[in-house]
C-alpha positions as protocol buffer text, in pm:
chain_id: "A"
residue {
  index: 1
  type: MET
  ca { x: 10494 y: 10371 z: 13077 }
}
residue {
  index: 2
  type: THR
  ca { x: 10639 y: 10029 z: 13163 }
}
residue {
  index: 3
  type: ASP
  ca { x: 10569 y: 9887 z: 13476 }
}
residue {
  index: 4
  type: LYS
  ca { x: 10772 y: 9798 z: 13712 }
}
residue {
  index: 5
  type: PRO
  ca { x: 10832 y: 9408 z: 13791 }
}
residue {
  index: 6
  type: HIS
  ca { x: 10620 y: 9222 z: 14092 }
}
residue {
  index: 7
  type: LYS
  ca { x: 10808 y: 9077 z: 14330 }
}
residue {
  index: 8
  type: PRO
  ca { x: 10646 y: 8738 z: 14471 }
}
residue {
  index: 9
  type: SER
  ca { x: 10522 y: 8738 z: 14788 }
}
residue {
  index: 10
  type: GLY
  ca { x: 10716 y: 8474 z: 14984 }
}
residue {
  index: 11
  type: ARG
  ca { x: 10516 y: 8188 z: 15173 }
}
residue {
  index: 12
  type: LEU
  ca { x: 10364 y: 8252 z: 15533 }
}
residue {
  index: 13
  type: ALA
  ca { x: 10339 y: 8007 z: 15825 }
}
residue {
  index: 14
  type: GLY
  ca { x: 9991 y: 7930 z: 15879 }
}
residue {
  index: 15
  type: VAL
  ca { x: 9861 y: 8084 z: 15504 }
}
residue {
  index: 16
  type: THR
  ca { x: 9610 y: 7854 z: 15415 }
}
residue {
  index: 17
  type: SER
  ca { x: 9583 y: 7883 z: 15063 }
}
residue {
  index: 18
  type: PHE
  ca { x: 9264 y: 7780 z: 14867 }
}
residue {
  index: 19
  type: GLY
  ca { x: 9251 y: 7665 z: 14508 }
}
residue {
  index: 20
  type: GLY
  ca { x: 9565 y: 7895 z: 14426 }
}
residue {
  index: 21
  type: ASP
  ca { x: 9442 y: 8229 z: 14475 }
}
residue {
  index: 22
  type: ASP
  ca { x: 9697 y: 8518 z: 14545 }
}
residue {
  index: 23
  type: ASP
  ca { x: 9425 y: 8695 z: 14764 }
}
residue {
  index: 24
  type: GLY
  ca { x: 9553 y: 8690 z: 15105 }
}
residue {
  index: 25
  type: ASP
  ca { x: 9399 y: 8460 z: 15249 }
}
residue {
  index: 26
  type: TYR
  ca { x: 9554 y: 8483 z: 15580 }
}
residue {
  index: 27
  type: ILE
  ca { x: 9433 y: 8196 z: 15849 }
}
residue {
  index: 28
  type: ALA
  ca { x: 9685 y: 8250 z: 16174 }
}
residue {
  index: 29
  type: PRO
  ca { x: 9832 y: 7967 z: 16337 }
}
residue {
  index: 30
  type: PRO
  ca { x: 9689 y: 7845 z: 16691 }
}
residue {
  index: 31
  type: ALA
  ca { x: 9868 y: 7994 z: 17017 }
}
residue {
  index: 32
  type: ARG
  ca { x: 10092 y: 7803 z: 17201 }
}
residue {
  index: 33
  type: ALA
  ca { x: 9926 y: 7645 z: 17479 }
}
residue {
  index: 34
  type: VAL
  ca { x: 9624 y: 7502 z: 17217 }
}
residue {
  index: 35
  type: ARG
  ca { x: 9927 y: 7335 z: 17044 }
}
residue {
  index: 36
  type: ASP
  ca { x: 10014 y: 7202 z: 17360 }
}
residue {
  index: 37
  type: GLN
  ca { x: 9684 y: 7104 z: 17441 }
}
residue {
  index: 38
  type: ALA
  ca { x: 9679 y: 6951 z: 17114 }
}
residue {
  index: 39
  type: LYS
  ca { x: 10033 y: 6711 z: 17142 }
}
residue {
  index: 40
  type: ALA
  ca { x: 9889 y: 6615 z: 17521 }
}
residue {
  index: 41
  type: VAL
  ca { x: 9563 y: 6505 z: 17421 }
}
residue {
  index: 42
  type: ALA
  ca { x: 9672 y: 6290 z: 17111 }
}
residue {
  index: 43
  type: ALA
  ca { x: 9961 y: 6160 z: 17310 }
}
residue {
  index: 44
  type: ALA
  ca { x: 9683 y: 6029 z: 17562 }
}
residue {
  index: 45
  type: LEU
  ca { x: 9462 y: 5868 z: 17238 }
}
residue {
  index: 46
  type: GLY
  ca { x: 9841 y: 5680 z: 17160 }
}
residue {
  index: 47
  type: PHE
  ca { x: 9986 y: 5915 z: 16858 }
}
residue {
  index: 48
  type: VAL
  ca { x: 10289 y: 6013 z: 16968 }
}
residue {
  index: 49
  type: SER
  ca { x: 10563 y: 6192 z: 16788 }
}
residue {
  index: 50
  type: ASP
  ca { x: 10850 y: 6088 z: 16645 }
}
residue {
  index: 51
  type: LYS
  ca { x: 11096 y: 6334 z: 16718 }
}
residue {
  index: 52
  type: PRO
  ca { x: 11155 y: 6344 z: 17093 }
}
residue {
  index: 53
  type: ALA
  ca { x: 11064 y: 6631 z: 17355 }
}
residue {
  index: 54
  type: PRO
  ca { x: 11354 y: 6801 z: 17442 }
}
residue {
  index: 55
  type: ALA
  ca { x: 11395 y: 6724 z: 17817 }
}
residue {
  index: 56
  type: PRO
  ca { x: 11286 y: 7046 z: 18059 }
}
residue {
  index: 57
  type: ALA
  ca { x: 11622 y: 7198 z: 18190 }
}
residue {
  index: 58
  type: PRO
  ca { x: 11625 y: 7173 z: 18619 }
}
residue {
  index: 59
  type: ALA
  ca { x: 11567 y: 7445 z: 18754 }
}
residue {
  index: 60
  type: PRO
  ca { x: 11898 y: 7611 z: 18849 }
}
residue {
  index: 61
  type: ALA
  ca { x: 11902 y: 7608 z: 19237 }
}
residue {
  index: 62
  type: VAL
  ca { x: 11907 y: 7950 z: 19431 }
}
residue {
  index: 63
  type: ARG
  ca { x: 12193 y: 8002 z: 19680 }
}
residue {
  index: 64
  type: LYS
  ca { x: 12042 y: 8289 z: 19924 }
}
residue {
  index: 65
  type: ARG
  ca { x: 12328 y: 8507 z: 20048 }
}
residue {
  index: 66
  type: THR
  ca { x: 12283 y: 8441 z: 20446 }
}
residue {
  index: 67
  type: ARG
  ca { x: 12220 y: 8793 z: 20624 }
}
residue {
  index: 68
  type: GLN
  ca { x: 12488 y: 8956 z: 20812 }
}
residue {
  index: 69
  type: PRO
  ca { x: 12405 y: 9117 z: 21136 }
}
residue {
  index: 70
  type: SER
  ca { x: 12391 y: 9460 z: 21144 }
}
residue {
  index: 71
  type: GLN
  ca { x: 12671 y: 9656 z: 21269 }
}
residue {
  index: 72
  type: TYR
  ca { x: 12399 y: 9965 z: 21402 }
}
residue {
  index: 73
  type: PRO
  ca { x: 12092 y: 9734 z: 21464 }
}
residue {
  index: 74
  type: ASP
  ca { x: 11854 y: 10054 z: 21593 }
}
residue {
  index: 75
  type: HIS
  ca { x: 11834 y: 10342 z: 21399 }
}
residue {
  index: 76
  type: TYR
  ca { x: 11693 y: 10658 z: 21523 }
}
residue {
  index: 77
  type: ASN
  ca { x: 11575 y: 10997 z: 21364 }
}
residue {
  index: 78
  type: LEU
  ca { x: 11602 y: 11331 z: 21467 }
}
residue {
  index: 79
  type: ARG
  ca { x: 11419 y: 11622 z: 21384 }
}
residue {
  index: 80
  type: LEU
  ca { x: 11725 y: 11906 z: 21433 }
}
residue {
  index: 81
  type: ARG
  ca { x: 11750 y: 12298 z: 21330 }
}
residue {
  index: 82
  type: ASP
  ca { x: 12034 y: 12362 z: 21068 }
}
residue {
  index: 83
  type: GLY
  ca { x: 12224 y: 12537 z: 21344 }
}
residue {
  index: 84
  type: ASP
  ca { x: 12181 y: 12263 z: 21552 }
}
residue {
  index: 85
  type: ARG
  ca { x: 12270 y: 12005 z: 21310 }
}
residue {
  index: 86
  type: GLU
  ca { x: 12610 y: 12205 z: 21195 }
}
residue {
  index: 87
  type: ARG
  ca { x: 12712 y: 12242 z: 21560 }
}
residue {
  index: 88
  type: PHE
  ca { x: 12658 y: 11866 z: 21601 }
}
residue {
  index: 89
  type: ASP
  ca { x: 12827 y: 11698 z: 21255 }
}
residue {
  index: 90
  type: ASP
  ca { x: 13107 y: 12018 z: 21342 }
}
residue {
  index: 91
  type: TYR
  ca { x: 13204 y: 11839 z: 21725 }
}
residue {
  index: 92
  type: ALA
  ca { x: 13247 y: 11523 z: 21513 }
}
residue {
  index: 93
  type: TYR
  ca { x: 13427 y: 11663 z: 21275 }
}
residue {
  index: 94
  type: ARG
  ca { x: 13678 y: 11829 z: 21495 }
}
residue {
  index: 95
  type: HIS
  ca { x: 13701 y: 11547 z: 21769 }
}
residue {
  index: 96
  type: ARG
  ca { x: 13742 y: 11276 z: 21454 }
}
residue {
  index: 97
  type: LEU
  ca { x: 13409 y: 11065 z: 21643 }
}
residue {
  index: 98
  type: ALA
  ca { x: 13145 y: 10907 z: 21443 }
}
residue {
  index: 99
  type: LYS
  ca { x: 12859 y: 11061 z: 21494 }
}
residue {
  index: 100
  type: GLY
  ca { x: 12698 y: 10752 z: 21656 }
}
residue {
  index: 101
  type: GLU
  ca { x: 12915 y: 10773 z: 21992 }
}
residue {
  index: 102
  type: VAL
  ca { x: 12892 y: 11151 z: 21966 }
}
residue {
  index: 103
  type: PHE
  ca { x: 12568 y: 11088 z: 22041 }
}
residue {
  index: 104
  type: ARG
  ca { x: 12602 y: 10837 z: 22299 }
}
residue {
  index: 105
  type: ILE
  ca { x: 12839 y: 11112 z: 22477 }
}
residue {
  index: 106
  type: MET
  ca { x: 12511 y: 11346 z: 22470 }
}
residue {
  index: 107
  type: LEU
  ca { x: 12315 y: 11099 z: 22623 }
}
residue {
  index: 108
  type: ASP
  ca { x: 12570 y: 11019 z: 22925 }
}
residue {
  index: 109
  type: LEU
  ca { x: 12619 y: 11377 z: 22974 }
}
residue {
  index: 110
  type: LEU
  ca { x: 12276 y: 11424 z: 22971 }
}
residue {
  index: 111
  type: GLU
  ca { x: 12228 y: 11110 z: 23231 }
}
residue {
  index: 112
  type: ALA
  ca { x: 12479 y: 11266 z: 23457 }
}
residue {
  index: 113
  type: ASP
  ca { x: 12296 y: 11615 z: 23466 }
}
residue {
  index: 114
  type: GLU
  ca { x: 11976 y: 11438 z: 23547 }
}
residue {
  index: 115
  type: ARG
  ca { x: 12218 y: 11286 z: 23837 }
}
residue {
  index: 116
  type: ALA
  ca { x: 12327 y: 11596 z: 23957 }
}
residue {
  index: 117
  type: ARG
  ca { x: 11968 y: 11771 z: 23941 }
}
residue {
  index: 118
  type: GLU
  ca { x: 11790 y: 11489 z: 24161 }
}
residue {
  index: 119
  type: GLY
  ca { x: 12076 y: 11422 z: 24476 }
}
């Protein structure tokens, strides 16, 4: 039996080799926050990088859409039985009226009936 050829492992970023031994010692690079802090301290001491830092991109201006006034500013929820809901929808469909208009007509009729009973 022959040994399979061993593919040499590639070098990893942050790997420190002590004495050329390839036993897998791995030292992870520091976190970005630690690196940024170290750069700031070094710059304060006078050690400035030869490479200019990229200019921060300006924040995009957020355009807010103007809020349109609602066509129907008030919402009203009613609890209806199934039969009543069907009657209401059928009436609106038969007369080709919006449901809000049918509701207004119902209120007008109720007020007229109330006035007729009072006097």
